[in-house]
Coordinates of C-alpha atoms in Angstrom, one line a residue:
Chain B
M112 CA 0.0 0.1 0.1
K113 CA 1.3 3.4 -0.8
L114 CA 1.9 5.6 2.2
N115 CA 0.2 8.6 0.1
L116 CA -3.1 7.1 0.2
V117 CA -3.3 7.3 4.0
E118 CA -2.7 10.3 6.7
K119 CA 0.3 9.7 9.2
I120 CA -1.8 10.4 12.9
T121 CA 1.1 8.5 14.9
P122 CA 3.9 6.2 14.1
E123 CA 1.1 3.7 14.4
I124 CA -2.2 5.3 13.3
W125 CA -2.9 5.8 9.6
E126 CA -6.5 7.4 8.8
I127 CA -8.3 7.4 5.3
R128 CA -10.3 10.7 5.3
P129 CA -14.1 10.0 3.9
F130 CA -14.1 10.6 0.1
G131 CA -17.0 9.5 -2.2
K132 CA -19.6 7.3 -0.4
M133 CA -18.0 6.6 2.7
N134 CA -20.1 7.5 5.4
V135 CA -17.1 7.6 8.1
P136 CA -13.2 7.4 8.2
A137 CA -11.1 4.6 8.3
R138 CA -8.1 3.8 10.2
I139 CA -5.0 1.4 9.9
Y140 CA -3.3 0.4 13.0
A141 CA 0.4 -0.6 12.0
S142 CA 3.9 0.5 11.9
E143 CA 5.4 2.0 8.5
D144 CA 7.1 -1.2 7.7
L145 CA 3.8 -3.1 8.2
I146 CA 1.3 -0.5 6.2
S147 CA 3.9 -0.4 3.3
K148 CA 3.7 -4.2 3.0
M149 CA 0.1 -4.1 3.0
D150 CA -2.0 -5.2 -0.1
L151 CA -4.0 -2.2 -1.8
K152 CA -6.7 -4.5 -1.3
V153 CA -6.8 -4.2 2.2
Y154 CA -7.2 -0.5 1.6
E155 CA -9.8 -0.9 -0.7
Q156 CA -12.1 -3.3 1.3
L157 CA -11.6 -0.8 4.0
C158 CA -13.0 2.0 2.3
N159 CA -15.8 -0.2 0.6
L160 CA -16.6 -1.0 4.1
T161 CA -17.5 2.5 5.7
M162 CA -20.1 2.7 2.9
L163 CA -22.4 0.4 4.7
P164 CA -25.3 1.4 6.5
G165 CA -25.6 2.5 10.1
I166 CA -21.8 2.1 10.5
V167 CA -20.7 4.1 13.6
D168 CA -17.5 6.1 14.3
M169 CA -14.6 4.6 12.0
A170 CA -13.9 0.9 10.0
Y171 CA -10.7 0.2 11.5
A172 CA -7.8 -2.6 10.3
M173 CA -5.7 -4.2 12.7
P174 CA -1.7 -4.4 12.3
D175 CA -2.3 -8.2 10.7
A176 CA -4.9 -6.8 8.3
H177 CA -4.7 -8.8 4.7
W178 CA -7.2 -8.9 1.8
G179 CA -10.3 -10.7 2.7
Y180 CA -13.8 -11.1 1.0
G181 CA -15.8 -7.9 1.7
F182 CA -14.1 -7.4 5.0
P183 CA -10.3 -7.2 5.1
I184 CA -9.0 -9.9 7.7
G185 CA -8.1 -7.9 10.5
G186 CA -11.3 -5.6 9.9
V187 CA -13.2 -4.1 12.9
A188 CA -16.5 -2.5 12.4
A189 CA -19.9 -1.5 14.6
F190 CA -23.0 -1.2 13.6
D191 CA -26.2 0.8 15.4
P192 CA -29.0 -0.8 14.9
E193 CA -31.1 2.1 15.9
K194 CA -29.2 4.1 12.6
G195 CA -30.0 1.2 10.1
G196 CA -27.1 -0.5 11.0
I197 CA -26.5 -4.0 9.3
I198 CA -25.1 -7.3 9.9
S199 CA -22.8 -9.2 7.6
A200 CA -21.8 -12.6 7.0
G201 CA -18.8 -11.9 5.1
G202 CA -17.9 -9.7 8.1
V203 CA -17.7 -13.0 10.2
G204 CA -16.5 -14.8 7.6
F205 CA -16.7 -18.7 7.0
D206 CA -14.7 -20.0 10.3
I207 CA -17.5 -18.4 12.7
S208 CA -16.1 -17.8 16.3
C209 CA -12.3 -19.2 15.1
G210 CA -10.4 -18.8 18.3
V211 CA -7.4 -19.7 20.7
R212 CA -7.6 -21.1 24.0
L213 CA -4.5 -21.5 26.3
L214 CA -4.2 -24.5 28.9
H215 CA -1.5 -23.8 31.7
T216 CA 0.3 -26.9 33.1
K217 CA 2.3 -26.7 36.6
M218 CA 4.8 -28.5 34.6
K219 CA 8.1 -26.6 33.5
V220 CA 9.8 -26.9 30.1
A221 CA 12.9 -29.0 31.5
E222 CA 10.2 -31.7 32.6
L223 CA 8.9 -32.1 29.1
A224 CA 12.1 -33.7 27.4
P225 CA 11.5 -37.1 28.3
H226 CA 7.3 -37.1 27.6
K227 CA 7.9 -35.2 24.4
E228 CA 7.8 -37.9 21.6
T229 CA 4.8 -39.5 23.7
L230 CA 2.9 -36.9 24.1
A231 CA 3.3 -35.7 20.1
N232 CA 2.4 -39.2 19.0
L233 CA -1.0 -39.5 21.6
L234 CA -2.2 -36.1 20.8
Y235 CA -1.8 -36.6 17.2
K236 CA -3.9 -39.9 17.8
R237 CA -6.4 -38.8 20.0
I238 CA -7.4 -35.3 18.5
P239 CA -8.4 -35.7 14.9
S240 CA -6.9 -33.4 12.7
G241 CA -6.6 -32.3 9.2
T242 CA -8.7 -32.7 6.3
G243 CA -11.8 -34.8 6.2
S244 CA -11.1 -35.3 10.1
R245 CA -13.7 -37.0 12.3
G246 CA -14.6 -37.0 15.7
K247 CA -15.8 -39.9 17.9
I248 CA -19.1 -38.2 18.7
I249 CA -22.0 -38.3 16.3
L250 CA -24.6 -35.9 17.3
S251 CA -28.1 -37.1 17.0
D252 CA -31.0 -34.0 15.4
Q253 CA -31.5 -33.3 19.6
D254 CA -27.8 -33.5 20.7
M255 CA -27.1 -30.9 17.6
N256 CA -29.7 -28.6 18.9
D257 CA -28.4 -28.7 22.5
M258 CA -24.9 -28.0 21.3
L259 CA -26.0 -25.3 19.2
M260 CA -27.9 -23.8 22.4
G261 CA -25.4 -24.9 24.9
G262 CA -21.9 -24.1 23.7
A263 CA -18.9 -25.3 26.0
R264 CA -21.5 -25.7 28.8
W265 CA -23.3 -28.5 26.9
A266 CA -19.8 -29.8 26.4
V267 CA -19.2 -29.4 30.3
D268 CA -22.4 -31.2 30.9
K269 CA -22.0 -34.2 28.8
G270 CA -18.5 -34.5 30.8
Y271 CA -16.1 -32.6 28.6
G272 CA -14.2 -30.7 31.0
S273 CA -15.2 -28.8 34.7
A274 CA -17.6 -26.3 35.3
A275 CA -15.1 -24.3 36.3
D276 CA -13.8 -23.9 32.8
L277 CA -16.8 -21.8 31.8
D278 CA -15.5 -18.7 33.8
F279 CA -12.9 -18.5 31.9
I280 CA -14.4 -18.3 28.0
E281 CA -15.9 -15.4 26.6
E282 CA -19.9 -15.1 27.1
H283 CA -18.9 -17.9 30.0
G284 CA -18.8 -20.6 27.4
Q285 CA -22.5 -20.3 26.2
M286 CA -23.5 -17.6 23.9
A287 CA -27.0 -16.1 24.7
G288 CA -29.8 -15.8 21.7
A289 CA -28.6 -18.9 18.9
N290 CA -31.7 -20.3 17.2
P291 CA -31.0 -23.6 15.6
E292 CA -33.9 -23.6 13.6
T293 CA -32.0 -20.7 11.4
I294 CA -29.5 -23.0 10.6
S295 CA -29.8 -25.3 7.6
K296 CA -29.8 -28.7 7.6
R297 CA -26.7 -28.8 5.3
A298 CA -24.9 -27.0 8.0
K299 CA -26.2 -29.7 11.0
E300 CA -25.2 -32.5 8.3
R301 CA -21.4 -31.0 8.1
Q302 CA -21.0 -31.1 11.8
K303 CA -22.7 -34.3 12.9
E304 CA -19.1 -36.1 12.8
E305 CA -16.7 -32.9 13.4
M306 CA -16.9 -32.3 17.0
G307 CA -13.6 -32.3 18.8
T308 CA -11.8 -32.2 15.7
L309 CA -9.1 -29.1 15.0
G310 CA -10.0 -29.0 11.2
S311 CA -6.7 -28.5 8.7
G312 CA -5.3 -25.4 7.2
N313 CA -3.6 -22.9 10.3
H314 CA -5.4 -24.7 12.8
Y315 CA -3.2 -26.3 15.3
L316 CA -2.4 -27.4 18.8
E317 CA 0.7 -26.7 20.5
I318 CA 2.5 -27.8 23.6
Q319 CA 4.9 -24.2 24.3
D320 CA 6.3 -22.8 27.1
V321 CA 6.4 -19.4 28.5
N322 CA 9.6 -18.1 27.3
E323 CA 9.6 -14.2 28.1
I324 CA 7.3 -12.2 30.5
F325 CA 6.9 -8.4 29.3
H326 CA 4.0 -7.4 31.9
P327 CA 4.6 -9.5 35.4
E328 CA 1.4 -8.5 36.8
A329 CA -0.9 -9.6 34.1
A330 CA 1.2 -12.8 33.7
K331 CA 0.9 -13.4 37.7
V332 CA -3.0 -13.1 37.1
M333 CA -2.8 -15.5 34.5
G334 CA -0.8 -18.0 36.4
L335 CA 2.0 -18.0 34.2
E336 CA 5.6 -17.9 35.0
L337 CA 8.8 -18.5 33.2
H338 CA 9.2 -21.8 31.5
D339 CA 6.1 -23.0 32.6
V340 CA 4.3 -25.1 29.8
V341 CA 1.2 -24.2 28.2
I342 CA -1.0 -25.3 25.4
S343 CA -2.7 -23.6 22.9
I344 CA -5.8 -24.6 20.7
H345 CA -6.3 -22.7 17.5
C346 CA -9.6 -24.1 15.9
G347 CA -13.4 -23.1 15.2
S348 CA -16.6 -24.3 14.3
R349 CA -15.8 -26.4 11.4
G350 CA -18.3 -27.8 8.9
L351 CA -21.3 -25.8 10.6
G352 CA -19.8 -22.4 10.6
H353 CA -18.6 -22.8 6.9
Q354 CA -21.5 -23.9 5.6
I355 CA -23.6 -21.0 7.6
G356 CA -21.5 -18.6 6.2
T357 CA -22.2 -19.8 2.7
D358 CA -25.9 -20.4 3.0
Y359 CA -26.2 -16.2 4.8
L360 CA -23.9 -15.0 2.1
R361 CA -25.7 -15.8 -0.5
S362 CA -29.3 -15.3 0.9
M363 CA -27.8 -11.7 2.0
M364 CA -26.7 -11.2 -1.7
T365 CA -30.1 -11.1 -2.6
A366 CA -31.5 -9.6 0.2
S367 CA -29.4 -6.3 -0.4
K368 CA -30.9 -5.4 -3.2
Q369 CA -34.7 -5.9 -1.7
Y370 CA -33.5 -3.7 1.4
G371 CA -31.6 -1.2 -1.4
I372 CA -28.6 -1.1 0.5
Y373 CA -25.6 -0.2 -1.8
L374 CA -22.8 -2.5 -2.2
P375 CA -19.5 -1.6 -3.4
D376 CA -18.5 -4.9 -3.8
R377 CA -21.0 -7.5 -3.3
E378 CA -18.9 -10.2 -0.7
L379 CA -20.2 -6.9 1.8
A380 CA -23.7 -8.8 1.4
C381 CA -25.6 -7.7 4.5
A382 CA -29.0 -7.1 5.9
P383 CA -30.4 -4.9 8.4
I384 CA -30.1 -5.9 12.1
Q385 CA -33.4 -5.5 12.6
S386 CA -34.6 -7.2 9.4
D387 CA -35.8 -10.7 9.8
L388 CA -33.0 -12.1 7.6
G389 CA -30.3 -10.0 9.8
K390 CA -32.1 -11.8 13.0
S391 CA -32.0 -14.8 11.8
Y392 CA -28.2 -14.8 10.6
L393 CA -27.4 -13.7 14.4
G394 CA -29.4 -16.7 15.8
A395 CA -27.0 -18.5 13.1
M396 CA -24.1 -17.3 14.1
R397 CA -24.6 -17.5 17.5
G398 CA -25.5 -21.5 17.3
A399 CA -22.1 -21.6 15.2
I400 CA -20.4 -19.5 18.1
N401 CA -21.5 -22.1 20.4
C402 CA -20.5 -24.8 18.5
A403 CA -16.8 -23.4 18.4
L404 CA -16.7 -22.9 22.1
A405 CA -18.0 -26.7 22.6
N406 CA -15.4 -27.9 19.9
R407 CA -12.4 -26.2 21.9
Q408 CA -13.9 -27.4 25.3
I409 CA -14.1 -31.0 23.9
I410 CA -10.4 -30.7 22.5
T411 CA -9.5 -29.7 25.9
H412 CA -10.9 -32.5 27.3
L413 CA -9.0 -34.7 25.1
V414 CA -5.6 -32.9 25.7
R415 CA -6.1 -33.3 29.7
E416 CA -6.8 -37.6 29.0
V417 CA -3.9 -37.6 27.2
F418 CA -1.4 -35.8 29.6
N419 CA -3.3 -37.6 32.4
E420 CA -2.0 -40.8 31.0
V421 CA 1.4 -39.6 30.5
I422 CA 2.1 -37.3 33.3
P423 CA -0.7 -38.6 35.8
N424 CA -2.2 -35.9 38.1
L425 CA -0.8 -33.0 36.3
K426 CA -3.5 -30.3 36.5
L427 CA -4.4 -28.2 33.0
R428 CA -5.9 -25.0 33.9
L429 CA -8.0 -22.8 31.4
V430 CA -6.4 -19.7 31.4
Y431 CA -8.6 -18.0 28.8
D432 CA -10.7 -18.9 25.7
V433 CA -10.8 -16.1 22.7
S434 CA -12.5 -16.2 19.5
H435 CA -11.9 -13.8 16.8
N436 CA -14.5 -14.4 14.1
T437 CA -17.6 -12.7 15.5
C438 CA -20.3 -9.8 15.4
K439 CA -21.5 -9.4 18.9
N440 CA -23.8 -7.3 20.5
E441 CA -21.7 -4.8 23.0
W442 CA -22.1 -1.6 24.6
H443 CA -19.3 1.3 23.6
M444 CA -19.3 5.0 24.0
V445 CA -19.5 6.9 21.1
N446 CA -19.0 10.6 21.5
G447 CA -19.7 10.3 25.4
K448 CA -22.8 8.1 25.2
K449 CA -23.1 4.5 26.1
V450 CA -24.7 3.0 22.7
N451 CA -25.7 -0.3 22.1
L452 CA -23.9 -1.7 18.8
F453 CA -23.0 -4.8 16.8
V454 CA -19.4 -5.1 16.4
H455 CA -17.8 -7.2 13.6
R456 CA -14.3 -8.8 14.2
K457 CA -13.0 -10.6 11.2
G458 CA -9.8 -11.8 12.3
A459 CA -9.8 -9.6 15.1
T460 CA -10.1 -10.6 19.0
R461 CA -12.1 -8.8 21.6
A462 CA -9.6 -7.2 23.9
Y463 CA -11.8 -5.2 26.9
G464 CA -9.5 -3.1 29.2
P465 CA -9.6 -3.5 33.2
G466 CA -12.4 -3.0 34.9
H467 CA -14.9 -4.5 32.1
E468 CA -18.2 -5.8 33.7
D469 CA -18.2 -9.1 31.3
L470 CA -14.4 -9.6 32.4
P471 CA -13.7 -12.9 35.2
E472 CA -13.3 -11.2 38.7
N473 CA -9.4 -12.1 38.4
F474 CA -9.0 -10.3 35.3
K475 CA -10.5 -7.1 35.8
S476 CA -7.4 -5.6 37.7
V477 CA -5.5 -6.4 34.0
G478 CA -7.6 -6.3 31.4
Q479 CA -8.9 -9.5 29.0
P480 CA -6.5 -12.0 27.7
V481 CA -5.6 -11.6 23.9
F482 CA -3.9 -14.6 22.4
I483 CA -2.0 -14.2 19.2
G484 CA -1.1 -17.1 17.4
G485 CA 2.0 -17.6 14.8
S486 CA 3.2 -20.0 12.1
M487 CA 4.7 -23.3 13.5
G488 CA 8.1 -22.5 14.8
V489 CA 7.4 -18.8 15.9
G490 CA 4.8 -19.7 18.8
S491 CA 2.3 -17.1 20.2
F492 CA 2.0 -13.7 22.0
V493 CA -0.3 -13.6 25.2
L494 CA -1.3 -9.6 25.5
V495 CA -4.2 -8.0 27.4
G496 CA -6.5 -5.5 26.9
T497 CA -6.5 -1.8 27.6
N498 CA -8.7 1.1 28.2
E499 CA -7.5 3.1 25.6
C500 CA -8.5 0.5 23.4
E501 CA -12.2 1.2 23.7
S502 CA -11.9 4.4 22.0
L503 CA -9.3 3.1 19.5
A504 CA -11.2 0.1 18.1
F505 CA -14.3 -0.6 20.1
S506 CA -11.9 -2.5 22.5
S507 CA -10.2 -4.8 19.5
A508 CA -6.7 -6.4 18.7
C509 CA -5.3 -8.2 15.8
H510 CA -5.5 -12.1 16.0
G511 CA -2.4 -13.7 14.0
A512 CA 0.4 -12.9 12.2
G513 CA -1.5 -13.1 8.5
R514 CA 0.2 -14.9 5.5
A515 CA 3.1 -13.1 3.6
M516 CA 2.9 -15.7 0.6
S517 CA -0.3 -17.7 -0.5
R518 CA -0.7 -21.4 -0.3
T519 CA 0.2 -21.9 -4.2
E520 CA 3.7 -19.8 -3.7
A521 CA 4.7 -21.8 -0.4
K522 CA 4.8 -24.9 -1.6
K523 CA 7.0 -23.8 -4.5
F524 CA 9.6 -23.0 -2.0
W525 CA 9.1 -25.7 0.7
N526 CA 8.3 -29.0 1.0
G527 CA 6.9 -31.0 4.1
P528 CA 9.9 -33.3 5.0
Q529 CA 12.7 -30.2 4.8
I530 CA 10.4 -28.6 7.3
I531 CA 9.6 -30.5 9.7
K532 CA 13.3 -31.6 9.8
E533 CA 14.2 -27.9 10.1
L534 CA 11.8 -27.8 13.1
R535 CA 12.8 -30.7 14.7
E536 CA 16.8 -29.4 14.7
Q537 CA 15.6 -26.3 16.4
G538 CA 13.7 -28.5 19.2
I539 CA 10.0 -28.7 17.8
V540 CA 8.6 -31.8 16.6
I541 CA 5.9 -31.5 14.3
R542 CA 2.8 -34.2 13.8
S543 CA 0.4 -33.4 10.7
G544 CA -1.4 -36.0 8.3
S545 CA 0.1 -34.0 5.5
Y546 CA 3.6 -33.1 4.1
R547 CA 2.2 -30.6 1.6
G548 CA -0.2 -29.1 4.3
V549 CA 3.4 -28.5 6.2
A550 CA 5.1 -27.0 3.4
E551 CA 1.7 -24.5 2.9
E552 CA 2.0 -23.6 6.5
A553 CA 5.8 -23.1 6.3
P554 CA 6.9 -20.5 9.0
L555 CA 8.4 -18.1 6.4
A556 CA 5.1 -17.9 4.8
Y557 CA 3.6 -16.0 7.4
K558 CA 4.6 -12.3 8.3
D559 CA 6.7 -11.6 11.1
L560 CA 4.6 -12.2 14.2
K561 CA 6.8 -9.9 16.7
S562 CA 6.3 -6.8 14.4
V563 CA 2.6 -7.5 14.4
V564 CA 2.2 -7.5 18.4
D565 CA 4.8 -4.8 18.7
A566 CA 2.5 -2.3 16.5
A567 CA -0.6 -3.7 18.6
E568 CA 1.3 -2.1 22.0
N569 CA 2.6 0.5 20.5
A570 CA -0.8 1.9 18.7
K571 CA -2.2 0.6 22.9
L572 CA -4.6 -1.7 21.5
A573 CA -3.3 -4.2 24.2
L574 CA -0.1 -4.8 25.9
K575 CA 2.2 -7.6 25.5
V576 CA 2.2 -10.2 28.5
A577 CA 4.4 -12.9 27.2
Q578 CA 5.9 -15.1 24.6
L579 CA 5.5 -18.7 23.9
S580 CA 7.5 -20.9 22.3
P581 CA 6.7 -24.0 20.6
H582 CA 8.0 -27.6 21.3
I583 CA 5.0 -30.1 19.8
C584 CA 2.4 -29.0 17.0
V585 CA 0.0 -31.0 15.9
K586 CA -0.9 -29.5 12.9
G587 CA -4.2 -29.2 11.5
Chain J
M81 CA 0.8 -27.6 -27.2
T82 CA -1.7 -28.7 -24.6
T83 CA -4.6 -26.0 -23.9
L84 CA -4.8 -25.1 -20.1
K85 CA -8.0 -26.0 -18.6
W86 CA -7.7 -25.2 -15.0
E87 CA -5.5 -23.1 -12.9
H88 CA -4.7 -21.5 -9.4
F89 CA -4.7 -17.7 -8.7
S90 CA -3.0 -16.1 -5.9
H91 CA -5.1 -15.0 -2.9
E92 CA -2.9 -13.6 -0.2
A93 CA -4.8 -15.7 2.3
D94 CA -6.9 -18.0 0.3
V95 CA -7.0 -19.7 -2.9
G96 CA -8.3 -18.9 -6.2
I97 CA -10.0 -21.4 -9.0
R98 CA -10.2 -20.9 -12.3
G99 CA -11.8 -23.0 -15.0
F100 CA -11.5 -22.7 -19.0
G101 CA -13.6 -24.2 -21.5
S102 CA -14.7 -24.2 -25.3
T103 CA -18.0 -23.7 -23.2
M104 CA -19.7 -22.4 -20.1
E105 CA -20.4 -26.2 -19.3
E106 CA -17.1 -27.0 -19.5
A107 CA -15.7 -24.1 -17.8
F108 CA -18.0 -24.7 -15.1
A109 CA -16.6 -28.5 -14.7
M110 CA -12.6 -27.7 -15.0
A111 CA -13.3 -25.4 -12.0
I112 CA -14.3 -28.7 -9.8
I113 CA -10.5 -29.9 -11.0
A114 CA -9.1 -26.8 -10.0
L115 CA -10.7 -27.0 -6.8
T116 CA -10.0 -30.8 -6.1
A117 CA -6.2 -29.6 -6.9
I118 CA -6.6 -27.3 -3.6
V119 CA -6.4 -30.6 -1.4
A120 CA -4.5 -33.0 -3.4
N121 CA -3.4 -34.0 -7.0
P122 CA -6.6 -34.8 -9.0
D123 CA -4.5 -37.2 -11.3
T124 CA -4.4 -39.4 -8.1
V125 CA -8.1 -39.3 -7.5
E126 CA -9.9 -42.4 -9.2
P127 CA -13.3 -42.0 -10.5
K128 CA -15.0 -44.4 -8.6
I129 CA -18.4 -42.6 -7.2
K130 CA -20.5 -40.4 -9.1
I131 CA -22.8 -37.8 -7.4
Q132 CA -25.4 -35.8 -9.1
I133 CA -25.9 -32.3 -8.4
T134 CA -28.6 -29.5 -9.4
C135 CA -28.3 -25.8 -8.9
H136 CA -30.6 -23.3 -10.0
D137 CA -30.0 -19.5 -10.7
E138 CA -30.8 -16.7 -13.5
D139 CA -27.4 -15.0 -12.9
V140 CA -24.8 -17.0 -14.2
E141 CA -21.9 -15.7 -11.3
L142 CA -24.5 -17.2 -8.8
L143 CA -25.0 -20.3 -10.6
F144 CA -21.1 -21.0 -10.7
Y145 CA -20.8 -20.0 -6.9
D146 CA -23.9 -22.3 -6.0
W147 CA -22.1 -24.8 -8.0
I148 CA -19.1 -24.4 -6.4
N149 CA -20.6 -24.7 -2.9
S150 CA -22.3 -28.4 -3.8
V151 CA -19.4 -29.8 -4.5
I152 CA -17.7 -28.6 -1.8
Y153 CA -20.8 -29.9 0.6
E154 CA -20.2 -33.3 -1.3
M155 CA -16.4 -32.9 -0.3
D156 CA -16.9 -32.7 3.5
T157 CA -19.7 -34.7 4.1
K158 CA -18.5 -37.1 1.9
N159 CA -15.0 -36.8 2.9
M160 CA -14.3 -37.5 -1.0
L161 CA -12.3 -35.7 -3.9
F162 CA -13.5 -35.5 -7.4
S163 CA -11.5 -35.8 -10.4
I164 CA -14.1 -35.4 -13.2
A165 CA -16.7 -33.1 -13.8
K166 CA -19.5 -33.0 -16.5
V167 CA -22.2 -30.2 -16.6
H168 CA -25.3 -29.6 -18.4
I169 CA -27.0 -26.0 -18.3
D170 CA -30.2 -25.2 -19.5
N171 CA -32.2 -22.0 -18.8
S172 CA -30.5 -21.0 -15.7
Y173 CA -30.8 -24.7 -14.5
L174 CA -27.5 -26.7 -13.9
E175 CA -27.1 -30.4 -13.9
G176 CA -24.2 -31.9 -12.9
E177 CA -22.2 -35.3 -12.0
I178 CA -18.9 -35.6 -10.4
W179 CA -17.1 -38.6 -9.9
G180 CA -14.2 -39.4 -7.5
E181 CA -13.3 -41.3 -4.4
I182 CA -13.1 -41.3 -0.4
I183 CA -10.0 -39.4 0.6
V184 CA -7.2 -41.9 1.9
P185 CA -4.7 -40.0 3.5
E186 CA -1.9 -42.2 2.4
K187 CA -2.8 -42.0 -1.2
H188 CA -3.9 -38.5 -1.6
D189 CA -2.2 -36.3 1.2
P190 CA -4.9 -33.7 1.7
A191 CA -3.4 -30.6 2.3
V192 CA -6.1 -28.7 3.7
A193 CA -10.0 -28.7 3.5
V194 CA -11.8 -26.1 1.3
K195 CA -14.6 -24.1 3.8
G196 CA -16.4 -22.3 1.3
A197 CA -16.5 -20.6 -2.0
T198 CA -16.5 -16.5 -1.6
M199 CA -17.7 -14.0 -4.1
T200 CA -14.2 -12.3 -4.3
E201 CA -12.9 -12.7 -8.0
L202 CA -16.3 -14.3 -9.0
K203 CA -16.5 -13.8 -12.5
V204 CA -18.1 -16.2 -15.5
S205 CA -17.2 -14.7 -18.9
T206 CA -16.1 -15.7 -22.0
T207 CA -13.5 -14.2 -24.9
G208 CA -15.5 -15.1 -27.5
K209 CA -13.5 -18.6 -27.9
Q210 CA -12.8 -19.4 -24.2
W211 CA -15.3 -19.4 -21.5
I212 CA -13.6 -18.7 -18.2
T213 CA -15.2 -19.5 -14.7
Q214 CA -13.4 -18.1 -11.3
C215 CA -13.9 -17.1 -7.9
V216 CA -11.7 -17.5 -4.4
V217 CA -12.2 -20.1 -1.9
D218 CA -11.4 -19.9 1.5
V219 CA -9.3 -22.7 3.1

């Protein structure tokens, strides 16, 4: 992206003043290096987003923003239902409520070494991953509807994990307002055998350790100490979310015309929040959020089973669970007034600052944990929300590194065995069902995670708490 | 010289599929091979099982979008890949046949699952001599 397209406000804040049909300005949070490497499509998609009805304040792009469909990935936009605001299936994406959860063990990384191969093999065996993976749970029609309504709470009731986990999941593990009747038979059919599965692509399960702490107070509240072994789980709502995205993108495409909504890009297909279609999508999308929460809860249970088998009596505590493809109904301060908004975060994480009423008690002093996943070999970062972020981006932060290279290009440069060998030399054990999949997910096919996280911190979207280094990666 | 029948085009996070044909139907069919090639080498997929698909839309681009999504649904629910596709379009009604087999990981080395077709770069066009169908799919 050429820098003359945007106005530099600070070294990490770049604005686009409204022109043409833009209703509000747009803003990109990034360093000069990151923004200059962003595709021009991010600029175009962000500008298009501001043309949608009922948009409030500004459209935002996070430091990891890249070319999406309709919305840029890393895009945040809030809409006011009282002002004709819309909801967009493309603004949430196909992998609804894809997210990351972090589990903490009281084991130190030095104690991991003797168990590394056994853990890698068992985790790979027990947690279905990759293309076409199926779980052991087959949902009946009634189970499906209960899961869609109950989320992680449903999973806990079925024996997957403990009730204590629920306090450390957004929405306390159960998204209110789900409506299984608004979800197609096709979507339910796609999910029937996919509970407790990782999926493919950039999804993963990693055993990591805390190798650096930047914010001792927040790390202490999260119970993270240097060299502690932790587990990151990155996955979403699987086939159900994908089909809901497909179904509603299609129906919103037709409906946008009926509602007279101007679409600068048809991928921005949407419906007024207060319309029947808007309400129907909300009910379906909330069901998909519950599906993702239940999915990560079941995987957590499977991980605990594996650890218990290998290292008996080791407790795996859930630190927190965040989603990064959602539209949520939240209250935000706009021009000094508290307003009820529908905030789309597509490839962006909610990042409430300290004191927010929706946070678990123990996080109220430091803010919401935010988990930023990287590629194999790089690990992840733990961040925490700031109070400044409320006015900066409706309390939102980035979600990952973002690809620097397409899958097609990546597999020309690398091959699976070579990547696995190189990572093993660095002490990272990879388990994957596909060499080609590993090549497409090569570490260098992604942007530099540290520069994304630094930009988020410098912009005050979130503060760095800890860096997590990988030791075992089960690749989706 | 071999005529190009399908290809992938770059998208930052996902993958673009493109089918070519001397007729619109052939270009629709070839896009399915491009779709399979995201997951595995289509040459490794034997046409053992036939599935029939019907779609309807007066807008040919949305018809293509529905066609690709119908095939993705079959891929996901039946855990299959497809190496042959045949398409007949009559007055906005599409009747298609796809032939393939259930994924065998050791044989197909499936790289990534396809979540859905998007409307990004969605186009059905002709140069007069050749038809082109394309869209970006989310993986």
